[in-house]
JSON list of C-alpha atoms and ligand atoms in Angstrom, two decimals:
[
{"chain": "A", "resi": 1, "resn": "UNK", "atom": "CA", "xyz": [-1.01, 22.64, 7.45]},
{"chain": "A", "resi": 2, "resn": "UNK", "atom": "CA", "xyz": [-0.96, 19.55, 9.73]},
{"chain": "A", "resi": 3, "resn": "UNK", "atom": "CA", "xyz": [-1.24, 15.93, 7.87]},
{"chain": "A", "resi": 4, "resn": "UNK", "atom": "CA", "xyz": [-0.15, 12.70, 8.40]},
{"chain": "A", "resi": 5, "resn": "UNK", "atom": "CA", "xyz": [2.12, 10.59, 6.34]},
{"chain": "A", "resi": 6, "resn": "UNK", "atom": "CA", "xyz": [1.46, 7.45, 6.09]},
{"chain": "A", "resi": 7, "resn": "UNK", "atom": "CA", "xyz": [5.20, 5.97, 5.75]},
{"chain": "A", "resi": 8, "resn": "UNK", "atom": "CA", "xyz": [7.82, 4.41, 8.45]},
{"chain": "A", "resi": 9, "resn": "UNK", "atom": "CA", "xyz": [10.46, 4.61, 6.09]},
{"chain": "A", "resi": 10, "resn": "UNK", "atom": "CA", "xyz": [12.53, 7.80, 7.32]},
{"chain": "A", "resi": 11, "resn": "UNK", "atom": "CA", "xyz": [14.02, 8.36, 3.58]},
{"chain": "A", "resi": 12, "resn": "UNK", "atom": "CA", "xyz": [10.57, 8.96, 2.62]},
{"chain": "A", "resi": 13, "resn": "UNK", "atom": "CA", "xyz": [9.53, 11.77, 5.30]},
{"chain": "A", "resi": 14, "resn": "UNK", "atom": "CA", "xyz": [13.12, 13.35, 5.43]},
{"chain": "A", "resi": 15, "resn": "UNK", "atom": "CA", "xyz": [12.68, 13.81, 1.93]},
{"chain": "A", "resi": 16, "resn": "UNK", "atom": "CA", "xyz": [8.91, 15.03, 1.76]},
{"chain": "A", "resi": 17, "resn": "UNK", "atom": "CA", "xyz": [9.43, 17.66, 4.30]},
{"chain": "A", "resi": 18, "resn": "UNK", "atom": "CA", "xyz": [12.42, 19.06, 2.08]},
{"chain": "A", "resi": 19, "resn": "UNK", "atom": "CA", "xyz": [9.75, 18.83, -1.26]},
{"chain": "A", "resi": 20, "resn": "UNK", "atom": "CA", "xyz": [6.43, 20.38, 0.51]},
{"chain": "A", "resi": 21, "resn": "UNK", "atom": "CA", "xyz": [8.40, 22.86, 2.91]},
{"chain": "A", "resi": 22, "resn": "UNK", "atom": "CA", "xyz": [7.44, 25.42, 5.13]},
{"chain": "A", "resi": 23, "resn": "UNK", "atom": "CA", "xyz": [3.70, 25.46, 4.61]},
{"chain": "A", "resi": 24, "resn": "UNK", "atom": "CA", "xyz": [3.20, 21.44, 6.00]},
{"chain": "A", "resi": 25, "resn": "UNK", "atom": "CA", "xyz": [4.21, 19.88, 9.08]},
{"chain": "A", "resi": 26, "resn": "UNK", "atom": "CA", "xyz": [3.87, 16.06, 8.74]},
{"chain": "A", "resi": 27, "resn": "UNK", "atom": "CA", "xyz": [3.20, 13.73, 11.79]},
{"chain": "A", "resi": 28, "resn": "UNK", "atom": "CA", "xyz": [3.55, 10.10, 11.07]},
{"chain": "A", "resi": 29, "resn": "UNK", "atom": "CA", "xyz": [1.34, 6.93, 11.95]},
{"chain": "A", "resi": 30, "resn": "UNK", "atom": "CA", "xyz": [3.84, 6.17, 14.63]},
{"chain": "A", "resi": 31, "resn": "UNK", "atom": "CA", "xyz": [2.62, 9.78, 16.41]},
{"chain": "A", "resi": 32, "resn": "UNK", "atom": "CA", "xyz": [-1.06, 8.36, 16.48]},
{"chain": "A", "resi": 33, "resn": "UNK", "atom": "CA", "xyz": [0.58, 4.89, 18.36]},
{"chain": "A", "resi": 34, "resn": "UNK", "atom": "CA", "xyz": [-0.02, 3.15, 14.87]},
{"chain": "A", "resi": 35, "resn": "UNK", "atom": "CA", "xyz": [3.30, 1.18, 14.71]},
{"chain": "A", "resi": 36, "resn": "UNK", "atom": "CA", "xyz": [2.08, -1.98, 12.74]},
{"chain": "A", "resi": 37, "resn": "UNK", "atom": "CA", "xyz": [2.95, -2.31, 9.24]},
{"chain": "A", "resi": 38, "resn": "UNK", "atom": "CA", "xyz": [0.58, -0.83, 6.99]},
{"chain": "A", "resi": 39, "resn": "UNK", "atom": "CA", "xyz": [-1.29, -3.63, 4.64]},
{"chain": "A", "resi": 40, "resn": "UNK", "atom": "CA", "xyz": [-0.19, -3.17, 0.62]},
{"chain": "A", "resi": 41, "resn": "UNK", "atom": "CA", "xyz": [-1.73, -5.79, -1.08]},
{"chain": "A", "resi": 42, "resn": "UNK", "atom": "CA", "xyz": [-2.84, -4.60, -4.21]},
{"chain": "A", "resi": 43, "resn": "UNK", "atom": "CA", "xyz": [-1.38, -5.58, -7.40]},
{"chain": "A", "resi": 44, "resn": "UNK", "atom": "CA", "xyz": [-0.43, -1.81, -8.76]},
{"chain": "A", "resi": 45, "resn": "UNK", "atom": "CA", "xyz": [0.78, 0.93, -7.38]},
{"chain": "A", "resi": 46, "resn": "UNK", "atom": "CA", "xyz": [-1.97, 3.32, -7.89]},
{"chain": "A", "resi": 47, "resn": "UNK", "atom": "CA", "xyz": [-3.95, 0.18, -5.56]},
{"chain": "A", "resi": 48, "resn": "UNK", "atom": "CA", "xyz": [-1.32, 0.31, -2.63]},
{"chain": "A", "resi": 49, "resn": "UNK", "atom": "CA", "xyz": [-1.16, 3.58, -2.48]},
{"chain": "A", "resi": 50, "resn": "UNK", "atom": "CA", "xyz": [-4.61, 4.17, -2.18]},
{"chain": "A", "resi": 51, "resn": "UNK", "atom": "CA", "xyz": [-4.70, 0.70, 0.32]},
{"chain": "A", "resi": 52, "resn": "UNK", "atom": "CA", "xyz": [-2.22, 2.75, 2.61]},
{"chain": "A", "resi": 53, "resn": "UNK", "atom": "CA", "xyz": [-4.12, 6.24, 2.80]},
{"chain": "A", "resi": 54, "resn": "UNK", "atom": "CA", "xyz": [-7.58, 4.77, 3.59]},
{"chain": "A", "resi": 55, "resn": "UNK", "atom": "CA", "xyz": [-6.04, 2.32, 6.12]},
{"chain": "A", "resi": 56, "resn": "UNK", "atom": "CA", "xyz": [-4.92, 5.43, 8.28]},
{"chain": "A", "resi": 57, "resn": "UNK", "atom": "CA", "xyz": [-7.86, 7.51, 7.55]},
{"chain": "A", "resi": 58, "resn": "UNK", "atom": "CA", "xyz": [-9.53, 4.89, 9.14]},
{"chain": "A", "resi": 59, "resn": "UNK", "atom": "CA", "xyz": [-7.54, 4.40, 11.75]},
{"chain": "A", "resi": 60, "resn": "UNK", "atom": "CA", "xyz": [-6.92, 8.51, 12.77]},
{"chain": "A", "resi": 61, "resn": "UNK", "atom": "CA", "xyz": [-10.42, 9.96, 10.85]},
{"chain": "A", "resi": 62, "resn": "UNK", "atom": "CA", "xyz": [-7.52, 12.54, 9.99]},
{"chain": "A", "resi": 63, "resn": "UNK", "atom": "CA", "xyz": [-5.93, 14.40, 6.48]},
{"chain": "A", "resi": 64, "resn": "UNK", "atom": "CA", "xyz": [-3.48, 12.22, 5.73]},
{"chain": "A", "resi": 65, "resn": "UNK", "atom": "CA", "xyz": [-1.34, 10.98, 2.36]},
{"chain": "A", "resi": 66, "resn": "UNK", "atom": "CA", "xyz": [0.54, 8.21, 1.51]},
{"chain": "A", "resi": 67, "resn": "UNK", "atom": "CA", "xyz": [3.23, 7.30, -1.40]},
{"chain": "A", "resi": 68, "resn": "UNK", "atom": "CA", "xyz": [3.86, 4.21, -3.33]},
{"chain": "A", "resi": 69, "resn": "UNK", "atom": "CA", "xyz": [6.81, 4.19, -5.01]},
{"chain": "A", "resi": 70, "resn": "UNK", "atom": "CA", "xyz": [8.13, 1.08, -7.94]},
{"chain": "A", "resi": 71, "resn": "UNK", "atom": "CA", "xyz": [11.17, 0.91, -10.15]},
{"chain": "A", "resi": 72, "resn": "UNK", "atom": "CA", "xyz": [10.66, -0.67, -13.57]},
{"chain": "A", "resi": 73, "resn": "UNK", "atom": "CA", "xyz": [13.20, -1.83, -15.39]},
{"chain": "A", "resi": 74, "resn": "UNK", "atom": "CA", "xyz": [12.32, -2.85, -19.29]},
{"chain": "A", "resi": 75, "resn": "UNK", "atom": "CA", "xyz": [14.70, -5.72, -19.48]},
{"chain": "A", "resi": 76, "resn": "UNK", "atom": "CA", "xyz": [13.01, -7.35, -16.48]},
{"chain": "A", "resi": 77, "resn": "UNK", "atom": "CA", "xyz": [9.68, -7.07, -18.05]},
{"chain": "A", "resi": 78, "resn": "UNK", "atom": "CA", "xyz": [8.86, -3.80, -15.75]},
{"chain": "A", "resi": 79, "resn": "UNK", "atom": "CA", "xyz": [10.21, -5.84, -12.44]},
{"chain": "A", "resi": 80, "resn": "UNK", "atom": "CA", "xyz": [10.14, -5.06, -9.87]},
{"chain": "A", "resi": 81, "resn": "UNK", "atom": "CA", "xyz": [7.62, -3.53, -9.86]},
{"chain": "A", "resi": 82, "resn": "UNK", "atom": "CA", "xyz": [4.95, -3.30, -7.35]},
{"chain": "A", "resi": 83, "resn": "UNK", "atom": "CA", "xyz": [7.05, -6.06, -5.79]},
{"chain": "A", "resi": 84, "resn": "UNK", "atom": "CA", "xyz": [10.00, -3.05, -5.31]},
{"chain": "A", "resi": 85, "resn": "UNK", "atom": "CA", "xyz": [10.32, -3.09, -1.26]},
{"chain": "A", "resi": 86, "resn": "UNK", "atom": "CA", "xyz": [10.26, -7.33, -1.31]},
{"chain": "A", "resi": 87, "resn": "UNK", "atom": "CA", "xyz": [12.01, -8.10, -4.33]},
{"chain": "A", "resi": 88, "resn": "UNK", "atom": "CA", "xyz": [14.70, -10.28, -2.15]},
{"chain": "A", "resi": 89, "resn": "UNK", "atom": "CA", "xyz": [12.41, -11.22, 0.16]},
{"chain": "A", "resi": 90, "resn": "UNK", "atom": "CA", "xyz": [10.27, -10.47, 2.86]},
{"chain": "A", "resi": 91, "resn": "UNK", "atom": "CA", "xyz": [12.72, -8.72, 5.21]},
{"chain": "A", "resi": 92, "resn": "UNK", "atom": "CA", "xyz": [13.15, -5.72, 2.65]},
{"chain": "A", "resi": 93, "resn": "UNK", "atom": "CA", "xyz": [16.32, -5.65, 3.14]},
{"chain": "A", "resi": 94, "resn": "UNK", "atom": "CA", "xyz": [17.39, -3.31, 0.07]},
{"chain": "A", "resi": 95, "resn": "UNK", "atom": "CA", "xyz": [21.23, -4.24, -0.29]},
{"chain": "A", "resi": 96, "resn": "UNK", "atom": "CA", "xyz": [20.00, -7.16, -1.38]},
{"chain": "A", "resi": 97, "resn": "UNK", "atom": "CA", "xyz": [17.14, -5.63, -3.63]},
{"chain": "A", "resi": 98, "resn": "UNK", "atom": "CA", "xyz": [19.55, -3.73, -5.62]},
{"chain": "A", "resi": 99, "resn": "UNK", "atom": "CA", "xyz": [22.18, -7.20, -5.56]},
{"chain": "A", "resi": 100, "resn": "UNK", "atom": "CA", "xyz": [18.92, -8.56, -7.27]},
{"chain": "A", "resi": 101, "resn": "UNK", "atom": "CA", "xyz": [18.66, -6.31, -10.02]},
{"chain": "A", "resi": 102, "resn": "UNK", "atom": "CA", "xyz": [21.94, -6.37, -10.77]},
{"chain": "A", "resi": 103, "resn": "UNK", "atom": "CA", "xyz": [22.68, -9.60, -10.85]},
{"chain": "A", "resi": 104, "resn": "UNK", "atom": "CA", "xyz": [19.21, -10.62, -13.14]},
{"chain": "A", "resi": 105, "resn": "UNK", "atom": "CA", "xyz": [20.45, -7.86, -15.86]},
{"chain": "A", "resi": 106, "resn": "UNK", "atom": "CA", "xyz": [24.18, -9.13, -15.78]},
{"chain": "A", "resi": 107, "resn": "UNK", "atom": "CA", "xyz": [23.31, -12.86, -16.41]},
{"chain": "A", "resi": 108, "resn": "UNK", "atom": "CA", "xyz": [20.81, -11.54, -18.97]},
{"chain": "A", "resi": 109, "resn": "UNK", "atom": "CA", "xyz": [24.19, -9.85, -20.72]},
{"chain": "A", "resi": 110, "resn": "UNK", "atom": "CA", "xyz": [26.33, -12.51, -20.46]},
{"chain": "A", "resi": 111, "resn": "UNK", "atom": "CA", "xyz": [23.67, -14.74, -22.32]},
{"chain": "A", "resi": 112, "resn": "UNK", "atom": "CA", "xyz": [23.18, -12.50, -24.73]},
{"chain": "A", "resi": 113, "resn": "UNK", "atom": "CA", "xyz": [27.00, -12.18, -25.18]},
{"chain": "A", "resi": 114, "resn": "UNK", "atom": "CA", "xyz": [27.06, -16.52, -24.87]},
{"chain": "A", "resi": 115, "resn": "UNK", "atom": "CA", "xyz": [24.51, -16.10, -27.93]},
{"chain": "A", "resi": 116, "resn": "UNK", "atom": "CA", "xyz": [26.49, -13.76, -30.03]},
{"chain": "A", "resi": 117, "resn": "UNK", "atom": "CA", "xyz": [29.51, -15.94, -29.64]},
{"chain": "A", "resi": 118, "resn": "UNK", "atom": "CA", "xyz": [27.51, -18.78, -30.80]},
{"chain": "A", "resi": 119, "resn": "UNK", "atom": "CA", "xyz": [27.01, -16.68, -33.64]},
{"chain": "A", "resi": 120, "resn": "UNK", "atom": "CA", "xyz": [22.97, -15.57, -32.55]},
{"chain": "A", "resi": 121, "resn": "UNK", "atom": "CA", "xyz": [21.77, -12.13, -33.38]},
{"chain": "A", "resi": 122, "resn": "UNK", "atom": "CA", "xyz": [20.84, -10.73, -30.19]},
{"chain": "A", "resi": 123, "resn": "UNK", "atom": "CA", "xyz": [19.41, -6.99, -29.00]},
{"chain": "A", "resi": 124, "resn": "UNK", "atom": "CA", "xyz": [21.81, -5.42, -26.26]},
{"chain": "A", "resi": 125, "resn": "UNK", "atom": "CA", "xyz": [20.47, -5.85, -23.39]},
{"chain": "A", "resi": 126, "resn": "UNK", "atom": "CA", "xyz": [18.61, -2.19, -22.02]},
{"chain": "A", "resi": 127, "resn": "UNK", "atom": "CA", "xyz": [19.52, -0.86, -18.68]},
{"chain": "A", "resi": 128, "resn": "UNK", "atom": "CA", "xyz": [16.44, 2.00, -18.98]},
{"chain": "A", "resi": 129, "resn": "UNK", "atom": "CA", "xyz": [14.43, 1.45, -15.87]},
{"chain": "A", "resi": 130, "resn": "UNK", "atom": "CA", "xyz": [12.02, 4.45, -14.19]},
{"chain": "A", "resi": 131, "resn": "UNK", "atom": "CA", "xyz": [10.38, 5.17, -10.98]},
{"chain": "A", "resi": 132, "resn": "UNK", "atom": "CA", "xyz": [7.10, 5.74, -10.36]},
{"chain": "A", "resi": 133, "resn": "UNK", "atom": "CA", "xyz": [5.21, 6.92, -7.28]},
{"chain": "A", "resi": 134, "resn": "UNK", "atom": "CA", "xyz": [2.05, 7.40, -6.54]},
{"chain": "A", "resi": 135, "resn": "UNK", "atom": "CA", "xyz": [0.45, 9.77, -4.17]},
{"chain": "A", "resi": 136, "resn": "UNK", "atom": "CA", "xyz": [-3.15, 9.27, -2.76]},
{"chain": "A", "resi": 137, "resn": "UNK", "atom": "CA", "xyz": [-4.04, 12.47, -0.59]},
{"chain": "A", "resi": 138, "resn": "UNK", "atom": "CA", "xyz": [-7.38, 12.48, 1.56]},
{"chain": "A", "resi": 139, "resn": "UNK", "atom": "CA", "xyz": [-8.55, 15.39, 2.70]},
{"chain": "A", "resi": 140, "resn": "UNK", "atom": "CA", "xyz": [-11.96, 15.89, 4.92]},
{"chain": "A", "resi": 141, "resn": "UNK", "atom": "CA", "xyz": [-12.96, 12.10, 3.29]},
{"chain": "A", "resi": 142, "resn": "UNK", "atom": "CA", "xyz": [-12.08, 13.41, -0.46]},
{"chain": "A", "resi": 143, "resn": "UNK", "atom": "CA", "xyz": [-9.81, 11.50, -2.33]},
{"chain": "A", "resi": 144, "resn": "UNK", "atom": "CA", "xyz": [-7.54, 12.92, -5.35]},
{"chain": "A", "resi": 145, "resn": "UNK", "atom": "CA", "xyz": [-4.21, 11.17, -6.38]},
{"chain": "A", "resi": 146, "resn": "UNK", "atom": "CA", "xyz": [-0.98, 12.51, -7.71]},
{"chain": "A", "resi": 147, "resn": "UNK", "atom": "CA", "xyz": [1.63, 10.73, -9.95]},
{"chain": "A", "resi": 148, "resn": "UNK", "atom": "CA", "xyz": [5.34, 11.17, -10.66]},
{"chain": "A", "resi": 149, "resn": "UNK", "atom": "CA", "xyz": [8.51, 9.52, -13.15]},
{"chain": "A", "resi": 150, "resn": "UNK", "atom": "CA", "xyz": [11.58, 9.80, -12.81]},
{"chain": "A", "resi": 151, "resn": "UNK", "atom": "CA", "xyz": [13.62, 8.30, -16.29]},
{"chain": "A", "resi": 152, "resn": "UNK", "atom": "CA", "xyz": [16.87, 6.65, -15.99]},
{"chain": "A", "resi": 153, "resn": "UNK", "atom": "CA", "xyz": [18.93, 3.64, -16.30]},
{"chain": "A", "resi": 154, "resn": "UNK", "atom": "CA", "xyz": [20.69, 0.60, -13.61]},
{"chain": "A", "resi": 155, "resn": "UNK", "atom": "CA", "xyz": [24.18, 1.53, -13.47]},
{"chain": "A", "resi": 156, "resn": "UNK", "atom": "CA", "xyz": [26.82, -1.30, -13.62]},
{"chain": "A", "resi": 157, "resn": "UNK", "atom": "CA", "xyz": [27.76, -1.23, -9.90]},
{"chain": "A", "resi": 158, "resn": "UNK", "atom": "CA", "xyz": [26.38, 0.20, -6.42]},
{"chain": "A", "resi": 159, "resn": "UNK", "atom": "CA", "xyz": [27.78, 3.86, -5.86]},
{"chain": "A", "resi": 160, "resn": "UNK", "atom": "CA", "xyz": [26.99, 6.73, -3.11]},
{"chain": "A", "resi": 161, "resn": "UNK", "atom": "CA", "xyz": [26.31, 7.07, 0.08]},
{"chain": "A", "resi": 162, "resn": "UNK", "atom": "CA", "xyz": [22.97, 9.41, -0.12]},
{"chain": "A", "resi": 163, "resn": "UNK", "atom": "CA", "xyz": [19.17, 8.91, -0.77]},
{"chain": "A", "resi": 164, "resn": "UNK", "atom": "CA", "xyz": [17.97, 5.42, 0.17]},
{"chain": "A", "resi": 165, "resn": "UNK", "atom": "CA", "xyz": [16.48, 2.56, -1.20]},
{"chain": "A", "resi": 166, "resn": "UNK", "atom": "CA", "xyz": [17.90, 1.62, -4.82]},
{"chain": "A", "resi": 167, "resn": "UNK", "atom": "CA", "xyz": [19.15, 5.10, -5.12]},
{"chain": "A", "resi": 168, "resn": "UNK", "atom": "CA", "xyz": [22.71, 3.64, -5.10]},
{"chain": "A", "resi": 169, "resn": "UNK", "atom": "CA", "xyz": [22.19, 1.71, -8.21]},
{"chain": "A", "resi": 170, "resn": "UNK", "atom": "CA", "xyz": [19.89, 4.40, -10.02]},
{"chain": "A", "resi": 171, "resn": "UNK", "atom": "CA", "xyz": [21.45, 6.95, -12.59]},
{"chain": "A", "resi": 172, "resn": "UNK", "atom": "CA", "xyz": [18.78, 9.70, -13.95]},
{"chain": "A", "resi": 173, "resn": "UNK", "atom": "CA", "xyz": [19.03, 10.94, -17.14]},
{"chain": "A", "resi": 174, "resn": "UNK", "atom": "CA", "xyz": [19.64, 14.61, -15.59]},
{"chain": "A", "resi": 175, "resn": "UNK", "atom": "CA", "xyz": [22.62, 13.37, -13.69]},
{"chain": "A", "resi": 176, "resn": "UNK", "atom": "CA", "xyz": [24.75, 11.23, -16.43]},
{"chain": "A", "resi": 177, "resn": "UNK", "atom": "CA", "xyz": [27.22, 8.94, -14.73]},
{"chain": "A", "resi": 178, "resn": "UNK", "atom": "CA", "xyz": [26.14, 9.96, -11.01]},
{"chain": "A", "resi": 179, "resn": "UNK", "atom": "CA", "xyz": [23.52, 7.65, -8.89]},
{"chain": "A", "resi": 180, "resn": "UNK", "atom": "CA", "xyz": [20.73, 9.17, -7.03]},
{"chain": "A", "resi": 181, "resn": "UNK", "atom": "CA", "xyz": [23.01, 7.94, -4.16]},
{"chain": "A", "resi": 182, "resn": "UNK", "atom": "CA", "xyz": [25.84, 10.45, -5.02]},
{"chain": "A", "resi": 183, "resn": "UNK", "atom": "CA", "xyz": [24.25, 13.69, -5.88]},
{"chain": "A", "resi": 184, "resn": "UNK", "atom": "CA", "xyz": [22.99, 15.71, -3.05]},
{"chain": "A", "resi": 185, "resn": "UNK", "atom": "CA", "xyz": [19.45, 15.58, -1.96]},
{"chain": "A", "resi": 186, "resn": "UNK", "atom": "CA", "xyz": [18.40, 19.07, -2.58]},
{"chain": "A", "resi": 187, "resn": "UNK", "atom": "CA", "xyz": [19.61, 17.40, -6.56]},
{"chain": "A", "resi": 188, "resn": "UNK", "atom": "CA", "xyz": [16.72, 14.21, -6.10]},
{"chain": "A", "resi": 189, "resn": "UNK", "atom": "CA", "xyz": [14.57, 16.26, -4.77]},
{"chain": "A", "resi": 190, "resn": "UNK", "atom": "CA", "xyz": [14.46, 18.75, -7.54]},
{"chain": "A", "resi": 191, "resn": "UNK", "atom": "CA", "xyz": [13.97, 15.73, -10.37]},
{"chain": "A", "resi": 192, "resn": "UNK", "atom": "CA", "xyz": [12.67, 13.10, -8.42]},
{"chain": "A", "resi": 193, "resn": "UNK", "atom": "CA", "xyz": [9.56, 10.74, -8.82]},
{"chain": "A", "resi": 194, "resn": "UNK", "atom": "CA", "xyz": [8.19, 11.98, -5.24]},
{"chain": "A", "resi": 195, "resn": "UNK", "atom": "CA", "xyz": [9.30, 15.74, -5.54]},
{"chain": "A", "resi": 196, "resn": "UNK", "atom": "CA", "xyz": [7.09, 15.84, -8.78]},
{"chain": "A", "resi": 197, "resn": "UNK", "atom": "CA", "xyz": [4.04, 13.76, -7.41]},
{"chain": "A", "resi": 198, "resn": "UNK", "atom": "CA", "xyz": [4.08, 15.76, -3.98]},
{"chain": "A", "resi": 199, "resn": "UNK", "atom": "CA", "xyz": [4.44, 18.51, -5.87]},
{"chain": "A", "resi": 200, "resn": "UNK", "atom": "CA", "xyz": [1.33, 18.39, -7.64]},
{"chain": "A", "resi": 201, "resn": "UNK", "atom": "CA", "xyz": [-0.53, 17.54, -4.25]},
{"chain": "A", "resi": 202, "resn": "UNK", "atom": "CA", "xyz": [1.16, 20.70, -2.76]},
{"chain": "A", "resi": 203, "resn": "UNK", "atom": "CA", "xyz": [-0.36, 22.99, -6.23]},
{"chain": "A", "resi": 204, "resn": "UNK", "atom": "CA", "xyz": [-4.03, 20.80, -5.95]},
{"chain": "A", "resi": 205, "resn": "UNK", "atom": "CA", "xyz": [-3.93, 22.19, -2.15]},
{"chain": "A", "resi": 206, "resn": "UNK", "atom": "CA", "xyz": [-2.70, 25.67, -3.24]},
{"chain": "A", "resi": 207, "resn": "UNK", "atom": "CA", "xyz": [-5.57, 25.64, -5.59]},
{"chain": "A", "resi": 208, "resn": "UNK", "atom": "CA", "xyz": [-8.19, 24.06, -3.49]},
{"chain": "A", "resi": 209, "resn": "UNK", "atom": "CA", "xyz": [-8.45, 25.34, -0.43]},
{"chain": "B", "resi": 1, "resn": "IMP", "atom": "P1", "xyz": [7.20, 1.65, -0.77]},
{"chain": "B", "resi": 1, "resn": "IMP", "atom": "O1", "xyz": [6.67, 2.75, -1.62]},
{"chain": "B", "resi": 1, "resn": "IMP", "atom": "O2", "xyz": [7.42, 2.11, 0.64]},
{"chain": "B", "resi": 1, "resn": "IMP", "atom": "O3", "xyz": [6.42, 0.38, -0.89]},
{"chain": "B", "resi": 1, "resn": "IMP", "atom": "O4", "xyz": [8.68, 1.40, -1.29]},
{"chain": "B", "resi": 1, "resn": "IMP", "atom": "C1", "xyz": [8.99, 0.47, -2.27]},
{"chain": "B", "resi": 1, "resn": "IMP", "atom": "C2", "xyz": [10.46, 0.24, -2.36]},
{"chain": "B", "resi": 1, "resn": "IMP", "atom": "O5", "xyz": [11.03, 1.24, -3.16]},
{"chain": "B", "resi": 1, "resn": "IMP", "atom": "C3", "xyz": [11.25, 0.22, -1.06]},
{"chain": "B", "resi": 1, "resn": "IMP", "atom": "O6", "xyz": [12.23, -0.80, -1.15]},
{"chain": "B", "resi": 1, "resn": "IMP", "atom": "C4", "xyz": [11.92, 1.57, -1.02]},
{"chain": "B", "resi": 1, "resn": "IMP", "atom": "O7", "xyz": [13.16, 1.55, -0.34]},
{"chain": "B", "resi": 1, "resn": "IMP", "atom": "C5", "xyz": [12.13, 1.83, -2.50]},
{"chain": "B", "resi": 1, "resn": "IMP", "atom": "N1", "xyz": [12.07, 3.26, -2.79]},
{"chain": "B", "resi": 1, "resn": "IMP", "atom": "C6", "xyz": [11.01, 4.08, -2.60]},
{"chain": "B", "resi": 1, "resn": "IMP", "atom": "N2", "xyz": [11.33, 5.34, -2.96]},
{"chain": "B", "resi": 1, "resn": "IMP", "atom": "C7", "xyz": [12.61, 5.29, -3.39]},
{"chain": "B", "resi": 1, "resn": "IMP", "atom": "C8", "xyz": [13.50, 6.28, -3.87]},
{"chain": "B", "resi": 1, "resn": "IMP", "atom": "O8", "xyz": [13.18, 7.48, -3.97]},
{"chain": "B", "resi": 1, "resn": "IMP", "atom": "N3", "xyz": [14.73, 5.85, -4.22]},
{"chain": "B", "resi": 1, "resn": "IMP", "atom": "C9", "xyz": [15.11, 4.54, -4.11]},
{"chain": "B", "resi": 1, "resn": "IMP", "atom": "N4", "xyz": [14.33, 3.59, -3.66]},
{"chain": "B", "resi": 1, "resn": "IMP", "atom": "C10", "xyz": [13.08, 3.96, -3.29]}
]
């Protein structure tokens, strides 16, 4: 089937058309002439998601999906968040995303370790982050959505050169001591936040035709 994804990011489709397969050819907003950046404004996921797939539906009256995607990490208090693609700033620029992230959980160490030698019982500090995404499909005006976790923790230091994103700074539990960033992306796909969320759209279809 035809459908549009709603996403410029070319991680994102490269790795949807490897999860949904033969059965889906996606187009993207930028085949319709939509190149503007598509409003997510909403303060959850589940919000922008939805906020993405009813701004094209508008726009192209067409069956269309869209993904919003957040990684959580507990010692940040679930930051980022739904504030994952800006979390440096407003450029998005996701080298310095990750620096972020690491840099906020290695100053929370060393205070905990300044504590301890100060003789203060402290908790080590967690590294156990997640991400989330969250698909909203729309299909002749009906709306269903589609979630999807993928458990891990914020290794120490950047490492890989696949995936995209924070991948380089993400280690799943299935993949001890390797990022997303250096296992291959048949690997992601197979454990992945997305692959499990688009997924479930792909069975919902299957089963509701
Ligand atoms: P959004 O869903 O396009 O708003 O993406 C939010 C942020 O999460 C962006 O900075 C993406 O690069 C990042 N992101 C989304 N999916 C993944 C992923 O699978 N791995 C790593 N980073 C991701």
């Amino acid at each position: 089937m035809k459908i549009v994804f709603a996403t410029g990011n070319s991680g994102k489709l490269r790795e949807a058309s490897e999860i949904l397969g033969e059965g889906f050819e996606l187009v993207t907003p930028a085949d319709f002439g939509i190149t503007e950046d598509i409003p997510e404004t909403g303060k959850t996921l589940r919000a922008n998601s939805l906020q993405k797939a009813q701004y094209l539906y508008e726009k192209c009256g067409c069956d269309c999906f869209a993904d919003d995607t957040g990684l959580e990490v507990d010692a940040l208090g679930g930051a980022p968040g739904v504030y994952t693609a800006r979390y440096a700033g407003d450029d998005k620029d996701f080298n310095r995303n990750m620096d972020k992230v690491l840099y906020e959980l290695q100053s929370l160490e060393t205070s905990a370790h300044m504590a301890e030698e100060f003789g203060l019982k402290t908790k080590p500090v967690s590294r156990r982050a997640r991400f989330k995404s969250v698909v909203t499909l729309i299909i002749g005006g009906r709306i269903q959505m589609f979630e999807g976790t993928l458990e891990g923790v914020i290794a120490r230091e950047k490492s890989g050169n696949g995936g995209f994103g924070y991948d380089p700074i993400f280690i799943a539990d299935e993949y001890p001591g390797q990022t997303l960033a250096d296992i291959t992306e048949e690997q992601k796909n197979e454990i992945s936040h997305r692959g499990k969320a688009l997924r479930a759209m792909a069975a919902w279809l299957k089963s509701n035709k």
